[in-house]
mmCIF file of C-alpha atoms in Angstrom:
data_model
loop_
_atom_site.group_PDB
_atom_site.id
_atom_site.type_symbol
_atom_site.label_atom_id
_atom_site.label_comp_id
_atom_site.label_asym_id
_atom_site.label_seq_id
_atom_site.Cartn_x
_atom_site.Cartn_y
_atom_site.Cartn_z
ATOM 1 C CA MET N 417 91.768 -75.269 161.608
ATOM 2 C CA ASP N 418 89.546 -72.249 159.975
ATOM 3 C CA PRO N 419 88.183 -73.436 156.832
ATOM 4 C CA PRO N 420 89.264 -71.426 153.055
ATOM 5 C CA SER N 421 87.847 -68.348 152.424
ATOM 6 C CA GLY N 422 83.946 -68.826 151.260
ATOM 7 C CA ALA N 423 83.694 -72.034 152.840
ATOM 8 C CA THR N 424 79.346 -72.812 153.266
ATOM 9 C CA ARG N 425 79.840 -74.010 157.013
ATOM 10 C CA LEU N 426 77.732 -73.870 159.870
ATOM 11 C CA ARG N 427 79.693 -73.130 163.010
ATOM 12 C CA GLY N 428 78.537 -75.253 166.258
ATOM 13 C CA ASP N 429 77.291 -72.155 167.742
ATOM 14 C CA GLU N 430 75.403 -71.024 164.958
ATOM 15 C CA HIS N 431 73.655 -74.015 164.640
ATOM 16 C CA ALA N 432 73.112 -74.345 168.465
ATOM 17 C CA ALA N 433 71.338 -71.157 168.674
ATOM 18 C CA VAL N 434 68.836 -72.348 167.002
ATOM 19 C CA ALA N 435 66.645 -74.744 169.217
ATOM 20 C CA ARG N 436 64.522 -77.551 168.215
ATOM 21 C CA GLY N 437 61.387 -75.454 167.451
ATOM 22 C CA ALA N 438 62.903 -72.317 166.995
ATOM 23 C CA GLY N 439 62.847 -72.699 163.666
ATOM 24 C CA VAL N 440 59.699 -74.534 163.655
ATOM 25 C CA ARG N 441 55.872 -73.331 163.849
ATOM 26 C CA GLU N 442 54.242 -74.140 166.628
ATOM 27 C CA ASP N 443 51.554 -76.173 164.801
ATOM 28 C CA ALA N 444 53.834 -77.730 162.705
ATOM 29 C CA VAL N 445 53.957 -81.428 164.300
ATOM 30 C CA THR N 446 54.703 -83.412 161.304
ATOM 31 C CA GLU N 447 55.211 -87.304 160.844
ATOM 32 C CA PRO N 448 59.346 -88.734 160.599
ATOM 33 C CA LEU N 449 60.215 -88.649 156.763
ATOM 34 C CA ARG N 450 61.469 -92.303 155.721
ATOM 35 C CA ILE N 451 64.835 -92.158 154.166
ATOM 36 C CA PHE N 452 66.405 -94.474 151.509
ATOM 37 C CA ILE N 453 69.540 -94.247 151.914
ATOM 38 C CA ALA N 454 71.586 -95.538 148.837
ATOM 39 C CA GLY N 455 75.264 -95.040 148.838
ATOM 40 C CA SER N 456 77.981 -94.723 151.505
ATOM 41 C CA CYS N 457 79.345 -94.124 154.848
ATOM 42 C CA VAL N 458 79.065 -89.800 153.453
ATOM 43 C CA SER N 459 75.008 -90.140 153.134
ATOM 44 C CA ARG N 460 74.785 -92.691 156.693
ATOM 45 C CA ASP N 461 77.233 -90.432 158.684
ATOM 46 C CA THR N 462 75.319 -87.097 157.256
ATOM 47 C CA PHE N 463 72.196 -88.581 158.613
ATOM 48 C CA GLU N 464 72.876 -88.310 161.748
ATOM 49 C CA TYR N 465 73.468 -84.494 161.913
ATOM 50 C CA LEU N 466 69.171 -84.461 161.193
ATOM 51 C CA VAL N 467 66.512 -84.345 163.743
ATOM 52 C CA PRO N 468 65.116 -88.126 164.156
ATOM 53 C CA GLU N 469 62.121 -86.735 165.161
ATOM 54 C CA SER N 470 61.502 -85.443 161.225
ATOM 55 C CA PHE N 471 63.729 -88.473 159.860
ATOM 56 C CA THR N 472 64.491 -91.438 160.280
ATOM 57 C CA LEU N 473 66.015 -94.584 158.726
ATOM 58 C CA LEU N 474 64.480 -96.841 155.912
ATOM 59 C CA GLU N 475 66.954 -99.246 154.545
ATOM 60 C CA TYR N 476 70.723 -98.816 154.063
ATOM 61 C CA VAL N 477 72.189 -100.091 151.006
ATOM 62 C CA ALA N 478 75.990 -99.508 150.539
ATOM 63 C CA ARG N 479 79.067 -100.016 149.052
ATOM 64 C CA GLN N 480 76.715 -100.869 145.691
ATOM 65 C CA SER N 481 77.628 -99.062 141.961
ATOM 66 C CA LEU N 482 74.648 -98.718 139.436
ATOM 67 C CA ALA N 483 76.899 -100.184 136.837
ATOM 68 C CA SER N 484 76.942 -103.604 139.711
ATOM 69 C CA ALA N 485 73.191 -103.876 140.841
ATOM 70 C CA PHE N 486 71.974 -102.699 136.813
ATOM 71 C CA GLY N 487 74.722 -105.532 135.854
ATOM 72 C CA PRO N 488 74.673 -109.294 135.705
ATOM 73 C CA PRO N 489 74.301 -111.194 139.467
ATOM 74 C CA ALA N 490 78.464 -112.541 140.227
ATOM 75 C CA ASP N 491 79.122 -114.885 142.743
ATOM 76 C CA PRO N 492 81.276 -113.371 145.800
ATOM 77 C CA PRO N 493 85.077 -113.721 145.265
ATOM 78 C CA LEU N 494 85.119 -114.481 148.963
ATOM 79 C CA ASP N 495 83.893 -116.607 151.589
ATOM 80 C CA LEU N 496 81.235 -114.167 153.667
ATOM 81 C CA SER N 497 81.678 -115.548 156.463
ATOM 82 C CA LEU N 498 85.037 -114.346 157.077
ATOM 83 C CA LEU N 499 83.780 -111.379 157.710
ATOM 84 C CA THR N 500 83.154 -110.695 161.812
ATOM 85 C CA SER N 501 80.870 -107.620 160.906
ATOM 86 C CA PRO N 502 76.953 -109.217 159.492
ATOM 87 C CA PHE N 503 76.770 -105.348 157.516
ATOM 88 C CA GLN N 504 79.513 -106.041 155.930
ATOM 89 C CA ARG N 505 78.644 -109.201 155.040
ATOM 90 C CA ARG N 506 75.402 -108.303 153.775
ATOM 91 C CA MET N 507 76.225 -105.584 151.908
ATOM 92 C CA LEU N 508 78.581 -107.684 149.591
ATOM 93 C CA ASP N 509 76.200 -109.998 149.353
ATOM 94 C CA TRP N 510 73.394 -107.620 148.050
ATOM 95 C CA ASP N 511 75.793 -106.201 146.263
ATOM 96 C CA ALA N 512 76.899 -109.312 144.349
ATOM 97 C CA ALA N 513 72.930 -110.997 143.830
ATOM 98 C CA SER N 514 72.554 -106.982 142.031
ATOM 99 C CA ARG N 515 69.671 -106.624 144.743
ATOM 100 C CA LEU N 516 69.679 -102.775 144.797
ATOM 101 C CA PRO N 517 66.958 -102.270 141.824
ATOM 102 C CA ASP N 518 64.675 -105.162 143.196
ATOM 103 C CA LEU N 519 64.968 -103.067 147.675
ATOM 104 C CA VAL N 520 64.402 -100.246 146.622
ATOM 105 C CA ARG N 521 61.037 -101.905 144.211
ATOM 106 C CA GLU N 522 60.171 -103.232 147.653
ATOM 107 C CA SER N 523 60.621 -100.275 150.224
ATOM 108 C CA ALA N 524 58.872 -97.817 147.188
ATOM 109 C CA GLY N 525 55.259 -97.232 148.906
ATOM 110 C CA ASP N 526 56.847 -96.058 152.323
ATOM 111 C CA VAL N 527 60.023 -93.834 151.243
ATOM 112 C CA ASP N 528 59.606 -90.290 151.327
ATOM 113 C CA VAL N 529 63.199 -89.274 150.408
ATOM 114 C CA LEU N 530 65.593 -91.293 148.328
ATOM 115 C CA LEU N 531 69.151 -90.216 149.312
ATOM 116 C CA TRP N 532 71.811 -90.817 147.039
ATOM 117 C CA ASP N 533 76.056 -90.537 147.279
ATOM 118 C CA ILE N 534 78.152 -92.089 144.007
ATOM 119 C CA VAL N 535 81.455 -92.011 146.867
ATOM 120 C CA ASP N 536 81.240 -96.002 147.176
ATOM 121 C CA GLU N 537 81.902 -96.262 142.369
ATOM 122 C CA ARG N 538 85.619 -94.628 143.714
ATOM 123 C CA LEU N 539 86.736 -97.982 143.788
ATOM 124 C CA GLY N 540 85.682 -99.122 140.524
ATOM 125 C CA LEU N 541 84.348 -102.366 139.700
ATOM 126 C CA VAL N 542 85.499 -106.275 139.622
ATOM 127 C CA GLU N 543 84.456 -108.491 136.588
ATOM 128 C CA PRO N 544 85.253 -111.863 137.267
ATOM 129 C CA PRO N 545 86.500 -114.269 134.971
ATOM 130 C CA GLU N 546 83.113 -116.314 135.444
ATOM 131 C CA GLY N 547 80.637 -113.369 134.266
ATOM 132 C CA GLY N 548 78.987 -110.422 135.933
ATOM 133 C CA VAL N 549 79.436 -106.962 137.664
ATOM 134 C CA LEU N 550 80.838 -106.233 141.239
ATOM 135 C CA THR N 551 81.605 -103.597 143.151
ATOM 136 C CA SER N 552 85.090 -102.919 144.192
ATOM 137 C CA SER N 553 85.796 -102.490 147.890
ATOM 138 C CA VAL N 554 88.064 -101.811 150.774
ATOM 139 C CA GLU N 555 86.979 -105.184 152.130
ATOM 140 C CA LEU N 556 87.793 -107.195 148.743
ATOM 141 C CA ARG N 557 90.660 -105.650 148.013
ATOM 142 C CA ASP N 558 91.869 -106.976 151.622
ATOM 143 C CA ALA N 559 90.950 -109.866 150.766
ATOM 144 C CA GLU N 560 92.604 -109.869 147.603
ATOM 145 C CA SER N 561 96.121 -108.468 149.135
ATOM 146 C CA ARG N 562 95.286 -110.750 151.719
ATOM 147 C CA GLY N 563 95.768 -113.696 148.857
ATOM 148 C CA LEU N 564 91.585 -115.760 150.469
ATOM 149 C CA THR N 565 90.362 -114.245 146.587
ATOM 150 C CA PRO N 566 90.767 -117.355 144.151
ATOM 151 C CA SER N 567 91.877 -115.131 141.612
ATOM 152 C CA PRO N 568 93.267 -111.648 140.945
ATOM 153 C CA LEU N 569 89.837 -109.130 141.287
ATOM 154 C CA ASP N 570 90.322 -107.273 137.193
ATOM 155 C CA GLY N 571 87.891 -104.691 136.738
ATOM 156 C CA PRO N 572 87.618 -101.485 135.199
ATOM 157 C CA ALA N 573 88.402 -98.179 137.141
ATOM 158 C CA PHE N 574 86.309 -94.792 138.773
ATOM 159 C CA GLY N 575 87.295 -92.856 135.924
ATOM 160 C CA THR N 576 87.874 -94.728 132.879
ATOM 161 C CA PRO N 577 85.899 -95.418 129.618
ATOM 162 C CA ARG N 578 84.065 -98.527 130.012
ATOM 163 C CA HIS N 579 83.386 -97.272 133.837
ATOM 164 C CA ARG N 580 81.867 -94.614 132.510
ATOM 165 C CA THR N 581 80.357 -96.771 129.782
ATOM 166 C CA LEU N 582 79.126 -98.893 132.487
ATOM 167 C CA PHE N 583 78.036 -96.524 134.729
ATOM 168 C CA ALA N 584 75.619 -94.034 131.561
ATOM 169 C CA ARG N 585 74.214 -97.057 131.550
ATOM 170 C CA ALA N 586 72.850 -98.012 135.059
ATOM 171 C CA LEU N 587 72.063 -94.823 134.730
ATOM 172 C CA GLU N 588 69.068 -94.688 132.280
ATOM 173 C CA ARG N 589 67.689 -97.963 134.312
ATOM 174 C CA TRP N 590 67.745 -96.184 137.389
ATOM 175 C CA ARG N 591 66.624 -93.109 135.716
ATOM 176 C CA ARG N 592 63.164 -95.364 134.145
ATOM 177 C CA LEU N 593 63.289 -97.279 137.581
ATOM 178 C CA LEU N 594 63.155 -94.344 139.351
ATOM 179 C CA ASP N 595 60.460 -92.997 137.310
ATOM 180 C CA ASP N 596 58.073 -95.437 137.721
ATOM 181 C CA LEU N 597 58.151 -95.838 141.154
ATOM 182 C CA ASP N 598 57.250 -92.175 141.518
ATOM 183 C CA LEU N 599 61.150 -91.311 142.646
ATOM 184 C CA ARG N 600 63.033 -89.226 140.604
ATOM 185 C CA GLU N 601 61.321 -86.070 141.646
ATOM 186 C CA ARG N 602 61.399 -87.474 145.547
ATOM 187 C CA THR N 603 65.545 -88.455 144.801
ATOM 188 C CA VAL N 604 68.659 -85.939 145.890
ATOM 189 C CA LEU N 605 71.834 -86.353 144.863
ATOM 190 C CA LEU N 606 74.312 -86.012 147.839
ATOM 191 C CA ALA N 607 77.440 -85.091 145.783
ATOM 192 C CA PRO N 608 80.159 -83.625 148.352
ATOM 193 C CA ARG N 609 83.262 -83.081 147.428
ATOM 194 C CA TRP N 610 86.210 -84.809 148.532
ATOM 195 C CA ALA N 611 88.923 -82.408 151.057
ATOM 196 C CA GLU N 612 91.707 -81.862 150.468
ATOM 197 C CA VAL N 613 92.811 -80.644 153.843
ATOM 198 C CA SER N 614 92.596 -81.824 157.671
ATOM 199 C CA THR N 615 91.334 -80.818 161.235
ATOM 200 C CA ALA N 616 95.231 -80.314 161.587
ATOM 201 C CA GLY N 617 95.694 -78.161 158.882
ATOM 202 C CA GLU N 618 97.680 -81.005 156.495
ATOM 203 C CA PRO N 619 96.648 -83.153 153.505
ATOM 204 C CA VAL N 620 94.309 -85.460 153.218
ATOM 205 C CA PRO N 621 95.946 -89.178 152.244
ATOM 206 C CA THR N 622 95.108 -90.547 148.759
ATOM 207 C CA SER N 623 91.994 -93.393 149.307
ATOM 208 C CA PHE N 624 94.070 -96.386 147.292
ATOM 209 C CA GLY N 625 96.128 -93.955 145.205
ATOM 210 C CA LEU N 626 92.710 -91.539 144.077
ATOM 211 C CA ALA N 627 93.732 -87.750 145.247
ATOM 212 C CA ALA N 628 91.369 -85.983 146.326
ATOM 213 C CA SER N 629 92.248 -82.930 143.480
ATOM 214 C CA TYR N 630 91.571 -85.840 141.532
ATOM 215 C CA ALA N 631 88.534 -87.823 142.609
ATOM 216 C CA ASN N 632 86.790 -84.361 142.084
ATOM 217 C CA GLU N 633 87.448 -83.966 138.866
ATOM 218 C CA LEU N 634 86.198 -87.198 138.378
ATOM 219 C CA THR N 635 82.861 -86.787 139.805
ATOM 220 C CA ASP N 636 82.132 -82.997 138.383
ATOM 221 C CA GLU N 637 81.845 -85.506 134.926
ATOM 222 C CA TYR N 638 79.985 -88.352 137.076
ATOM 223 C CA VAL N 639 78.043 -85.641 138.482
ATOM 224 C CA GLY N 640 77.522 -84.258 135.365
ATOM 225 C CA LEU N 641 76.378 -86.949 133.445
ATOM 226 C CA ILE N 642 73.695 -87.568 136.608
ATOM 227 C CA ARG N 643 72.525 -84.121 135.895
ATOM 228 C CA ASP N 644 72.269 -85.379 132.050
ATOM 229 C CA VAL N 645 70.667 -88.616 132.389
ATOM 230 C CA VAL N 646 68.492 -88.853 135.704
ATOM 231 C CA GLY N 647 67.971 -84.576 136.487
ATOM 232 C CA VAL N 648 67.397 -85.563 140.426
ATOM 233 C CA ARG N 649 68.189 -82.420 142.463
ATOM 234 C CA THR N 650 72.615 -82.107 143.226
ATOM 235 C CA ALA N 651 72.813 -81.197 147.568
ATOM 236 C CA GLY N 652 76.531 -80.022 149.160
ATOM 237 C CA ARG N 653 78.247 -79.612 145.422
ATOM 238 C CA ASP N 654 79.334 -75.873 147.122
ATOM 239 C CA VAL N 655 79.946 -76.801 150.788
ATOM 240 C CA LEU N 656 83.574 -76.462 151.158
ATOM 241 C CA PRO N 657 84.656 -79.887 153.170
ATOM 242 C CA VAL N 658 87.290 -79.972 155.784
ATOM 243 C CA ALA N 659 88.481 -83.861 157.097
ATOM 244 C CA ASP N 660 88.340 -85.210 160.338
ATOM 245 C CA ALA N 661 91.615 -85.734 160.989
ATOM 246 C CA ASP N 662 90.353 -87.973 164.061
ATOM 247 C CA HIS N 663 87.185 -89.249 162.669
ATOM 248 C CA ARG N 664 85.288 -92.623 164.085
ATOM 249 C CA TRP N 665 87.092 -94.158 160.919
ATOM 250 C CA GLY N 666 90.162 -93.033 160.651
ATOM 251 C CA PRO N 667 91.595 -90.528 157.877
ATOM 252 C CA ALA N 668 90.134 -90.356 154.591
ATOM 253 C CA ALA N 669 89.328 -87.132 152.363
ATOM 254 C CA PHE N 670 85.437 -88.408 152.514
ATOM 255 C CA HIS N 671 85.410 -88.421 156.401
ATOM 256 C CA TYR N 672 84.502 -85.147 157.322
ATOM 257 C CA ASP N 673 84.919 -83.322 160.572
ATOM 258 C CA PRO N 674 81.614 -82.230 162.290
ATOM 259 C CA ALA N 675 81.148 -78.306 161.013
ATOM 260 C CA THR N 676 80.777 -80.398 156.786
ATOM 261 C CA TYR N 677 78.554 -82.134 158.159
ATOM 262 C CA ARG N 678 76.154 -80.084 159.203
ATOM 263 C CA ALA N 679 76.423 -78.129 156.718
ATOM 264 C CA LEU N 680 75.444 -80.982 154.467
ATOM 265 C CA ALA N 681 72.267 -82.444 156.764
ATOM 266 C CA LEU N 682 71.563 -77.870 155.628
ATOM 267 C CA ASP N 683 71.734 -78.148 152.643
ATOM 268 C CA ILE N 684 69.701 -81.102 152.202
ATOM 269 C CA VAL N 685 67.281 -79.655 153.767
ATOM 270 C CA THR N 686 66.820 -76.421 152.297
ATOM 271 C CA SER N 687 67.166 -78.972 148.756
ATOM 272 C CA LEU N 688 63.691 -81.519 150.719
ATOM 273 C CA GLU N 689 61.967 -77.344 151.209
ATOM 274 C CA ALA N 690 62.431 -76.494 147.921
ATOM 275 C CA MET N 691 61.021 -79.884 146.552
ATOM 276 C CA GLU N 692 58.627 -79.705 148.637
ATOM 277 C CA LEU N 693 59.110 -82.841 150.089
ATOM 278 C CA LEU N 694 58.931 -80.818 153.604
ATOM 279 C CA ASP N 695 55.626 -79.031 155.869
ATOM 280 C CA ASP N 696 55.019 -76.069 155.327
ATOM 281 C CA GLY N 697 55.952 -75.203 159.414
ATOM 282 C CA LEU N 698 59.275 -74.864 159.613
ATOM 283 C CA THR N 699 60.542 -71.143 159.747
ATOM 284 C CA ASP N 700 64.401 -72.047 159.497
ATOM 285 C CA PRO N 701 65.662 -75.161 158.091
ATOM 286 C CA ARG N 702 68.456 -74.906 160.384
ATOM 287 C CA ALA N 703 65.789 -76.271 162.731
ATOM 288 C CA LEU N 704 66.006 -79.446 161.185
ATOM 289 C CA VAL N 705 70.035 -79.978 162.274
ATOM 290 C CA ARG N 706 71.678 -81.399 164.959
ATOM 291 C CA ASP N 707 75.365 -82.633 166.543
ATOM 292 C CA PRO N 708 74.479 -85.778 167.078
ATOM 293 C CA GLN N 709 75.883 -87.509 170.714
ATOM 294 C CA PRO N 710 79.429 -88.860 169.732
ATOM 295 C CA GLY N 711 79.753 -92.527 169.224
ATOM 296 C CA ALA N 712 76.247 -92.628 168.631
ATOM 297 C CA TYR N 713 74.395 -94.207 165.334
ATOM 298 C CA ARG N 714 70.925 -94.104 164.710
ATOM 299 C CA GLY N 715 69.372 -98.250 163.199
ATOM 300 C CA ARG N 716 66.828 -98.510 160.769
ATOM 301 C CA ALA N 717 63.854 -97.821 162.420
ATOM 302 C CA ALA N 718 61.095 -100.771 162.803
ATOM 303 C CA VAL N 719 58.657 -99.286 160.689
ATOM 304 C CA ALA N 720 54.801 -100.473 159.547
ATOM 305 C CA PRO N 721 53.957 -100.502 155.910
ATOM 306 C CA ARG N 722 51.593 -96.995 155.522
ATOM 307 C CA PRO N 723 47.508 -98.228 155.739
ATOM 308 C CA MET N 724 47.622 -95.340 153.274
ATOM 309 C CA ARG N 725 47.378 -94.756 149.242
ATOM 310 C CA VAL N 726 46.755 -92.227 146.627
ATOM 311 C CA SER N 727 45.850 -91.857 143.648
ATOM 312 C CA LEU N 728 45.575 -90.294 141.050
ATOM 313 C CA THR N 729 43.192 -90.407 137.551
ATOM 314 C CA ARG N 730 42.074 -88.319 134.739
ATOM 315 C CA SER N 731 38.510 -87.964 134.474
ATOM 316 C CA ALA N 732 36.523 -87.824 131.200
ATOM 317 C CA ASP N 733 36.211 -84.458 131.661
ATOM 318 C CA ASP N 734 39.976 -83.555 131.547
ATOM 319 C CA GLU N 735 40.145 -82.784 135.165
ATOM 320 C CA LEU N 736 42.468 -85.356 137.497
ATOM 321 C CA LEU N 737 41.005 -86.855 140.135
ATOM 322 C CA VAL N 738 43.230 -87.362 143.932
ATOM 323 C CA GLU N 739 41.372 -89.756 146.430
ATOM 324 C CA ILE N 740 42.456 -91.047 149.288
ATOM 325 C CA PHE N 741 41.618 -94.297 150.874
ATOM 326 C CA GLY N 742 41.819 -95.242 154.333
ATOM 327 C CA SER N 743 42.104 -91.627 156.059
ATOM 328 C CA GLU N 744 39.212 -92.187 158.201
ATOM 329 C CA ARG N 745 37.677 -88.707 156.530
ATOM 330 C CA GLN N 746 40.770 -86.615 158.693
ATOM 331 C CA PRO N 747 41.007 -83.031 157.669
ATOM 332 C CA CYS N 748 43.620 -83.627 154.407
ATOM 333 C CA SER N 749 45.640 -80.900 152.632
ATOM 334 C CA PHE N 750 45.638 -81.910 148.732
ATOM 335 C CA GLY N 751 48.732 -80.971 146.233
ATOM 336 C CA LEU N 752 48.708 -81.324 142.539
ATOM 337 C CA PHE N 753 52.393 -81.063 141.171
ATOM 338 C CA ARG N 754 53.639 -81.079 137.636
ATOM 339 C CA GLY N 755 57.157 -82.573 137.573
ATOM 340 C CA PRO N 756 59.118 -80.734 140.531
ATOM 341 C CA ASP N 757 57.054 -78.163 140.700
ATOM 342 C CA ARG N 758 53.492 -77.164 143.052
ATOM 343 C CA VAL N 759 50.215 -76.752 140.847
ATOM 344 C CA ALA N 760 48.038 -76.358 143.151
ATOM 345 C CA MET N 761 47.319 -77.343 147.333
ATOM 346 C CA THR N 762 43.842 -77.510 149.183
ATOM 347 C CA PRO N 763 43.674 -75.899 152.437
ATOM 348 C CA TYR N 764 42.933 -78.424 154.880
ATOM 349 C CA ILE N 765 39.095 -79.614 154.095
ATOM 350 C CA ARG N 766 36.793 -82.650 155.281
ATOM 351 C CA ALA N 767 37.161 -85.300 151.749
ATOM 352 C CA THR N 768 38.670 -87.852 150.355
ATOM 353 C CA ALA N 769 38.917 -86.718 147.258
ATOM 354 C CA HIS N 770 39.240 -83.536 144.979
ATOM 355 C CA ARG N 771 39.865 -82.858 141.343
ATOM 356 C CA PHE N 772 41.726 -80.607 139.693
ATOM 357 C CA PRO N 773 41.608 -79.003 136.079
ATOM 358 C CA VAL N 774 44.543 -79.982 133.788
ATOM 359 C CA SER N 775 47.314 -76.770 133.772
ATOM 360 C CA GLY N 776 48.673 -78.308 130.189
ATOM 361 C CA PRO N 777 50.706 -81.401 129.209
ATOM 362 C CA GLY N 778 53.505 -82.752 131.252
ATOM 363 C CA THR N 779 53.513 -85.630 134.437
ATOM 364 C CA TYR N 780 51.209 -84.873 137.242
ATOM 365 C CA ARG N 781 51.642 -86.573 141.026
ATOM 366 C CA ALA N 782 49.449 -85.620 143.842
ATOM 367 C CA ARG N 783 50.464 -85.389 147.277
ATOM 368 C CA VAL N 784 48.222 -85.242 150.635
ATOM 369 C CA PHE N 785 49.160 -84.047 153.941
ATOM 370 C CA VAL N 786 46.716 -86.276 156.838
ATOM 371 C CA ARG N 787 46.350 -85.079 159.814
ATOM 372 C CA SER N 788 45.660 -87.486 162.095
ATOM 373 C CA ALA N 789 43.265 -87.020 165.327
ATOM 374 C CA ASP N 790 46.798 -86.029 167.605
ATOM 375 C CA GLY N 791 48.027 -83.343 165.462
ATOM 376 C CA ARG N 792 50.564 -85.326 162.854
ATOM 377 C CA ARG N 793 50.955 -84.157 159.551
ATOM 378 C CA VAL N 794 50.955 -87.713 156.964
ATOM 379 C CA PRO N 795 52.089 -87.530 153.966
ATOM 380 C CA VAL N 796 50.596 -90.249 151.364
ATOM 381 C CA SER N 797 51.922 -89.387 147.215
ATOM 382 C CA SER N 798 50.840 -91.049 144.162
ATOM 383 C CA ARG N 799 52.252 -92.412 141.427
ATOM 384 C CA GLY N 800 53.031 -90.458 138.573
ATOM 385 C CA LEU N 801 50.370 -90.307 135.636
ATOM 386 C CA THR N 802 51.520 -88.374 132.112
ATOM 387 C CA VAL N 803 49.329 -86.315 130.194
ATOM 388 C CA ALA N 804 50.004 -85.809 126.580
#
């Protein structure tokens, strides 16, 4: 079916017209950006539409509300060995242990982009009688319906005052964590609307009683709160979605058709370009969006930790000193950023350090592109440095 007038979508033939390389300068060979996904199948399925030459999956953490991630751990309310999927067992175990913050810390040095969505907030929370906070999930709801949990799984629903309160408290801690790890300015919130119609031209069924129209109202409130508290870039909000009636995970308002995923992927690429996280050889963002093979699913990449590191310090003569270690004097382009804005960028030079003048108060970070012997451009970032 055709989307309603005004939709932001990318047709398959329009996408296919931009061949890999047609929108990228010939000399722009860059190491793939390493993506950490903290979210749901929405981000994970959209990731498949990003070209593997430019994006690789570092980690994927799902089924974990921020309120659970930053709340007290709890025992899983069912025997996880009853779940046949290793992924499901791992996600529920991580949720019970509130593992997201530690997983982000462990990967921070290798993360180029943190892709985040809040779709898994939709089922609310579980607050067991013995204490702790858990994320309500399809697996827990199913276990409860079959009498496999020791007690009813009670807790605040998405959008209720208590859920908002716990989520808002967790947002403050999430922002501090991202700031401490210098990840906030490399985080994208993927926040598409739930689809109200499917490719069959029919209304999309509710998800555990939650209709798409009401879910969109609630999500608007949460996205507004995120903008106020965390202040990260948001992608996908202007995409008008259509649900796929034949989606691999079944019909749902957040299981989209290929055109919607292409539009979401393109919005992510456009956001990364605006955040200056992509190499400047990109001339058409559509070149980094693809149509994945049906049924194919890329796993997490086995990536080695990057041996190079960048430091940013303030010198006595009121300059900012950027130093890179481990580059073996390969040509480097030194960039200085204040908040989301690029202050300065050098051409490629054979140096291991560069000085920039301080251009006012703010939080600065350095990003160095190293041109390796095989022509790749490897980005390496410093931690943030606040100048009063």
